[in-house]
């Protein structure tokens, strides 16, 4: 299991002007430590696909701590934060291991495998994996109007309207952010997370 716990991760704060100078370097170092923590978490040899799933699972969990959902997004004060995973059962299982016993802003975290045609209501994060294009289009269409953070790892899906997209840069897993669909969903992403992004598109994908 990957356990990552640095002080700055636990204080996402409101959206604000990014830090500069030493603060910028510190935040970048924090995200680098996230990846290094994943790489060093298990001394056993791992195939690239397993390692990539660990990194993405760690990101999905940490993303949730840097997002503010509007009032009414949780049915009760004790309601869990739910991360849906579609088209990536292996990633869902890895994520379940990573979040077991952990919380986000005091809320327990649940992982749900999402199938085509199922309601997206009640989810707070949705990862869109290897699905046929019609299924992806349907899920993205169903997500509109919901306070739901959508994450993909395909440029095609990103262009269709997902908010965050995993990309490979210099042999590392990074992520892009499109702010237009984020604003349309009435959710807010912390400036700390935006600073760590590989690219931020203010006009959407």
Tab-separated table of C-alpha atoms in Angstrom:
chain	number	residue	atom	x	y	z
A	1	UNK	CA	0.000	0.000	0.000
A	2	UNK	CA	1.228	3.482	-0.778
A	3	UNK	CA	0.945	5.862	2.162
A	4	UNK	CA	1.876	9.470	1.496
A	5	UNK	CA	1.538	12.081	4.190
A	6	UNK	CA	3.118	15.526	4.085
A	7	UNK	CA	1.849	18.530	6.037
A	8	UNK	CA	1.198	20.744	3.027
A	9	UNK	CA	-1.028	18.070	1.463
A	10	UNK	CA	-3.461	18.419	4.351
A	11	UNK	CA	-4.056	22.145	3.828
A	12	UNK	CA	-5.470	22.660	0.337
A	13	UNK	CA	-6.911	26.095	1.155
A	14	UNK	CA	-9.050	28.275	-1.124
A	15	UNK	CA	-8.178	29.132	-4.707
A	16	UNK	CA	-5.676	31.933	-4.582
A	17	UNK	CA	-2.679	33.422	-6.331
A	18	UNK	CA	0.104	30.812	-6.642
A	19	UNK	CA	3.129	31.141	-4.376
A	20	UNK	CA	6.399	32.383	-5.789
A	21	UNK	CA	10.091	31.841	-5.177
A	22	UNK	CA	10.851	29.414	-2.374
A	23	UNK	CA	7.151	28.574	-2.011
A	24	UNK	CA	6.922	27.505	-5.653
A	25	UNK	CA	10.000	25.316	-5.289
A	26	UNK	CA	8.613	23.788	-2.103
A	27	UNK	CA	5.309	22.895	-3.743
A	28	UNK	CA	7.029	21.349	-6.750
A	29	UNK	CA	9.215	19.379	-4.366
A	30	UNK	CA	6.098	18.101	-2.619
A	31	UNK	CA	4.673	16.690	-5.847
A	32	UNK	CA	8.085	15.201	-6.681
A	33	UNK	CA	8.094	13.528	-3.271
A	34	UNK	CA	4.692	12.062	-4.073
A	35	UNK	CA	6.107	10.302	-7.111
A	36	UNK	CA	9.277	9.273	-5.310
A	37	UNK	CA	7.190	7.878	-2.463
A	38	UNK	CA	5.322	5.704	-4.926
A	39	UNK	CA	8.520	4.591	-6.611
A	40	UNK	CA	10.165	3.650	-3.328
A	41	UNK	CA	7.135	2.200	-1.577
A	42	UNK	CA	7.909	-1.348	-2.639
A	43	UNK	CA	11.413	-2.687	-3.166
A	44	UNK	CA	10.138	-5.577	-5.244
A	45	UNK	CA	10.430	-5.349	-9.023
A	46	UNK	CA	7.195	-4.170	-10.612
A	47	UNK	CA	6.057	-4.058	-14.194
A	48	UNK	CA	5.469	-0.522	-15.535
A	49	UNK	CA	1.688	-0.979	-15.607
A	50	UNK	CA	1.554	-1.749	-11.887
A	51	UNK	CA	3.711	1.235	-11.012
A	52	UNK	CA	1.652	3.543	-13.207
A	53	UNK	CA	-1.541	2.389	-11.467
A	54	UNK	CA	0.013	3.145	-8.084
A	55	UNK	CA	0.939	6.663	-9.170
A	56	UNK	CA	-2.496	7.371	-10.638
A	57	UNK	CA	-4.247	5.951	-7.575
A	58	UNK	CA	-2.126	8.201	-5.346
A	59	UNK	CA	-2.996	11.219	-7.492
A	60	UNK	CA	-6.727	10.459	-7.473
A	61	UNK	CA	-6.738	10.276	-3.685
A	62	UNK	CA	-4.710	13.465	-3.298
A	63	UNK	CA	-6.729	15.406	-5.891
A	64	UNK	CA	-9.760	15.084	-3.615
A	65	UNK	CA	-7.982	17.022	-0.880
A	66	UNK	CA	-7.452	19.996	-3.165
A	67	UNK	CA	-11.020	20.391	-4.416
A	68	UNK	CA	-13.907	22.316	-2.863
A	69	UNK	CA	-17.393	21.069	-3.660
A	70	UNK	CA	-20.449	23.351	-3.388
A	71	UNK	CA	-22.953	23.123	-0.551
A	72	UNK	CA	-25.264	20.161	-0.924
A	73	UNK	CA	-22.637	17.906	-2.509
A	74	UNK	CA	-22.729	15.644	0.554
A	75	UNK	CA	-26.018	14.332	1.903
A	76	UNK	CA	-24.863	14.418	5.525
A	77	UNK	CA	-21.900	15.809	7.464
A	78	UNK	CA	-20.575	12.269	7.867
A	79	UNK	CA	-21.167	11.217	4.250
A	80	UNK	CA	-18.073	9.716	2.558
A	81	UNK	CA	-16.259	11.159	-0.410
A	82	UNK	CA	-16.867	8.787	-3.318
A	83	UNK	CA	-14.373	8.234	-6.137
A	84	UNK	CA	-15.872	6.449	-9.132
A	85	UNK	CA	-13.698	4.478	-11.547
A	86	UNK	CA	-15.013	3.499	-14.981
A	87	UNK	CA	-13.217	1.215	-17.414
A	88	UNK	CA	-10.252	0.491	-15.127
A	89	UNK	CA	-11.024	-2.244	-12.593
A	90	UNK	CA	-7.349	-2.837	-11.766
A	91	UNK	CA	-6.925	0.855	-10.936
A	92	UNK	CA	-10.087	0.775	-8.806
A	93	UNK	CA	-8.665	-2.143	-6.812
A	94	UNK	CA	-5.342	-0.349	-6.375
A	95	UNK	CA	-7.168	2.781	-5.247
A	96	UNK	CA	-9.200	0.803	-2.707
A	97	UNK	CA	-5.945	-0.423	-1.165
A	98	UNK	CA	-4.440	3.069	-1.166
A	99	UNK	CA	-7.382	4.798	0.567
A	100	UNK	CA	-8.178	2.067	3.100
A	101	UNK	CA	-8.157	3.630	6.569
A	102	UNK	CA	-7.570	7.137	5.214
A	103	UNK	CA	-9.806	10.178	4.911
A	104	UNK	CA	-10.063	13.468	3.041
A	105	UNK	CA	-10.877	16.528	5.134
A	106	UNK	CA	-12.359	14.292	7.796
A	107	UNK	CA	-14.456	12.219	5.402
A	108	UNK	CA	-13.986	8.530	4.760
A	109	UNK	CA	-13.157	7.691	1.142
A	110	UNK	CA	-15.077	5.098	-0.846
A	111	UNK	CA	-14.211	3.689	-4.263
A	112	UNK	CA	-16.967	2.616	-6.638
A	113	UNK	CA	-16.592	0.770	-9.932
A	114	UNK	CA	-18.917	2.531	-12.362
A	115	UNK	CA	-20.534	0.781	-15.315
A	116	UNK	CA	-22.116	2.268	-18.397
A	117	UNK	CA	-25.680	3.389	-17.752
A	118	UNK	CA	-25.298	3.714	-13.974
A	119	UNK	CA	-26.139	7.011	-12.310
A	120	UNK	CA	-23.253	9.309	-11.467
A	121	UNK	CA	-25.185	11.044	-8.700
A	122	UNK	CA	-23.405	10.704	-5.377
A	123	UNK	CA	-19.917	10.621	-6.909
A	124	UNK	CA	-17.420	13.401	-6.240
A	125	UNK	CA	-14.556	12.246	-8.488
A	126	UNK	CA	-14.885	10.141	-11.647
A	127	UNK	CA	-11.954	8.526	-13.430
A	128	UNK	CA	-12.673	7.597	-17.058
A	129	UNK	CA	-10.498	4.751	-18.294
A	130	UNK	CA	-10.537	2.388	-21.257
A	131	UNK	CA	-14.107	2.656	-22.516
A	132	UNK	CA	-15.610	2.808	-25.985
A	133	UNK	CA	-16.146	6.331	-27.276
A	134	UNK	CA	-19.979	6.191	-27.029
A	135	UNK	CA	-19.740	5.163	-23.359
A	136	UNK	CA	-17.278	7.965	-22.649
A	137	UNK	CA	-19.520	10.491	-24.354
A	138	UNK	CA	-22.509	9.274	-22.362
A	139	UNK	CA	-20.680	9.520	-19.040
A	140	UNK	CA	-19.300	12.968	-19.752
A	141	UNK	CA	-22.760	14.137	-20.814
A	142	UNK	CA	-24.246	12.660	-17.613
A	143	UNK	CA	-21.585	14.406	-15.513
A	144	UNK	CA	-22.572	17.851	-16.753
A	145	UNK	CA	-24.693	19.636	-14.237
A	146	UNK	CA	-23.127	17.649	-11.384
A	147	UNK	CA	-20.437	18.869	-8.992
A	148	UNK	CA	-18.187	16.073	-10.194
A	149	UNK	CA	-14.434	16.215	-10.870
A	150	UNK	CA	-13.732	14.193	-14.024
A	151	UNK	CA	-10.296	12.691	-14.658
A	152	UNK	CA	-9.011	10.933	-17.782
A	153	UNK	CA	-5.753	9.742	-19.305
A	154	UNK	CA	-6.620	10.249	-22.957
A	155	UNK	CA	-6.167	13.424	-24.976
A	156	UNK	CA	-9.355	12.492	-26.865
A	157	UNK	CA	-11.402	12.327	-23.653
A	158	UNK	CA	-9.761	15.534	-22.408
A	159	UNK	CA	-10.848	17.260	-25.607
A	160	UNK	CA	-14.377	15.952	-24.996
A	161	UNK	CA	-14.542	17.810	-21.691
A	162	UNK	CA	-12.816	16.007	-18.824
A	163	UNK	CA	-11.318	18.372	-16.250
A	164	UNK	CA	-8.026	16.656	-15.463
A	165	UNK	CA	-5.959	14.515	-17.810
A	166	UNK	CA	-2.970	12.342	-16.956
A	167	UNK	CA	-0.049	12.789	-19.344
A	168	UNK	CA	3.434	11.329	-19.605
A	169	UNK	CA	6.178	13.962	-19.502
A	170	UNK	CA	9.855	13.024	-19.247
A	171	UNK	CA	8.852	9.468	-18.319
A	172	UNK	CA	6.763	10.726	-15.393
A	173	UNK	CA	3.015	10.772	-14.837
A	174	UNK	CA	1.868	14.410	-14.764
A	175	UNK	CA	-1.522	16.010	-15.224
A	176	UNK	CA	-3.192	18.839	-17.134
A	177	UNK	CA	-6.151	20.848	-15.849
A	178	UNK	CA	-8.919	22.516	-17.888
A	179	UNK	CA	-10.527	25.266	-15.806
A	180	UNK	CA	-13.587	25.901	-17.978
A	181	UNK	CA	-15.379	22.597	-17.203
A	182	UNK	CA	-14.271	22.928	-13.564
A	183	UNK	CA	-16.040	26.291	-13.304
A	184	UNK	CA	-19.120	24.939	-15.079
A	185	UNK	CA	-19.384	22.207	-12.440
A	186	UNK	CA	-19.237	24.852	-9.661
A	187	UNK	CA	-16.246	23.238	-7.995
A	188	UNK	CA	-12.950	24.889	-7.112
A	189	UNK	CA	-9.407	23.573	-7.381
A	190	UNK	CA	-6.781	24.877	-4.984
A	191	UNK	CA	-4.005	27.064	-6.369
A	192	UNK	CA	-1.536	24.587	-4.862
A	193	UNK	CA	-2.773	21.859	-7.152
A	194	UNK	CA	-2.835	24.186	-10.170
A	195	UNK	CA	0.760	25.139	-9.483
A	196	UNK	CA	1.750	21.465	-9.571
A	197	UNK	CA	-0.071	20.816	-12.857
A	198	UNK	CA	1.907	20.258	-16.036
A	199	UNK	CA	-0.380	22.605	-17.985
A	200	UNK	CA	-3.441	24.651	-17.002
A	201	UNK	CA	-5.909	25.622	-19.717
A	202	UNK	CA	-7.962	28.609	-18.648
A	203	UNK	CA	-10.287	28.321	-21.637
A	204	UNK	CA	-10.927	24.589	-21.347
A	205	UNK	CA	-9.627	21.760	-23.498
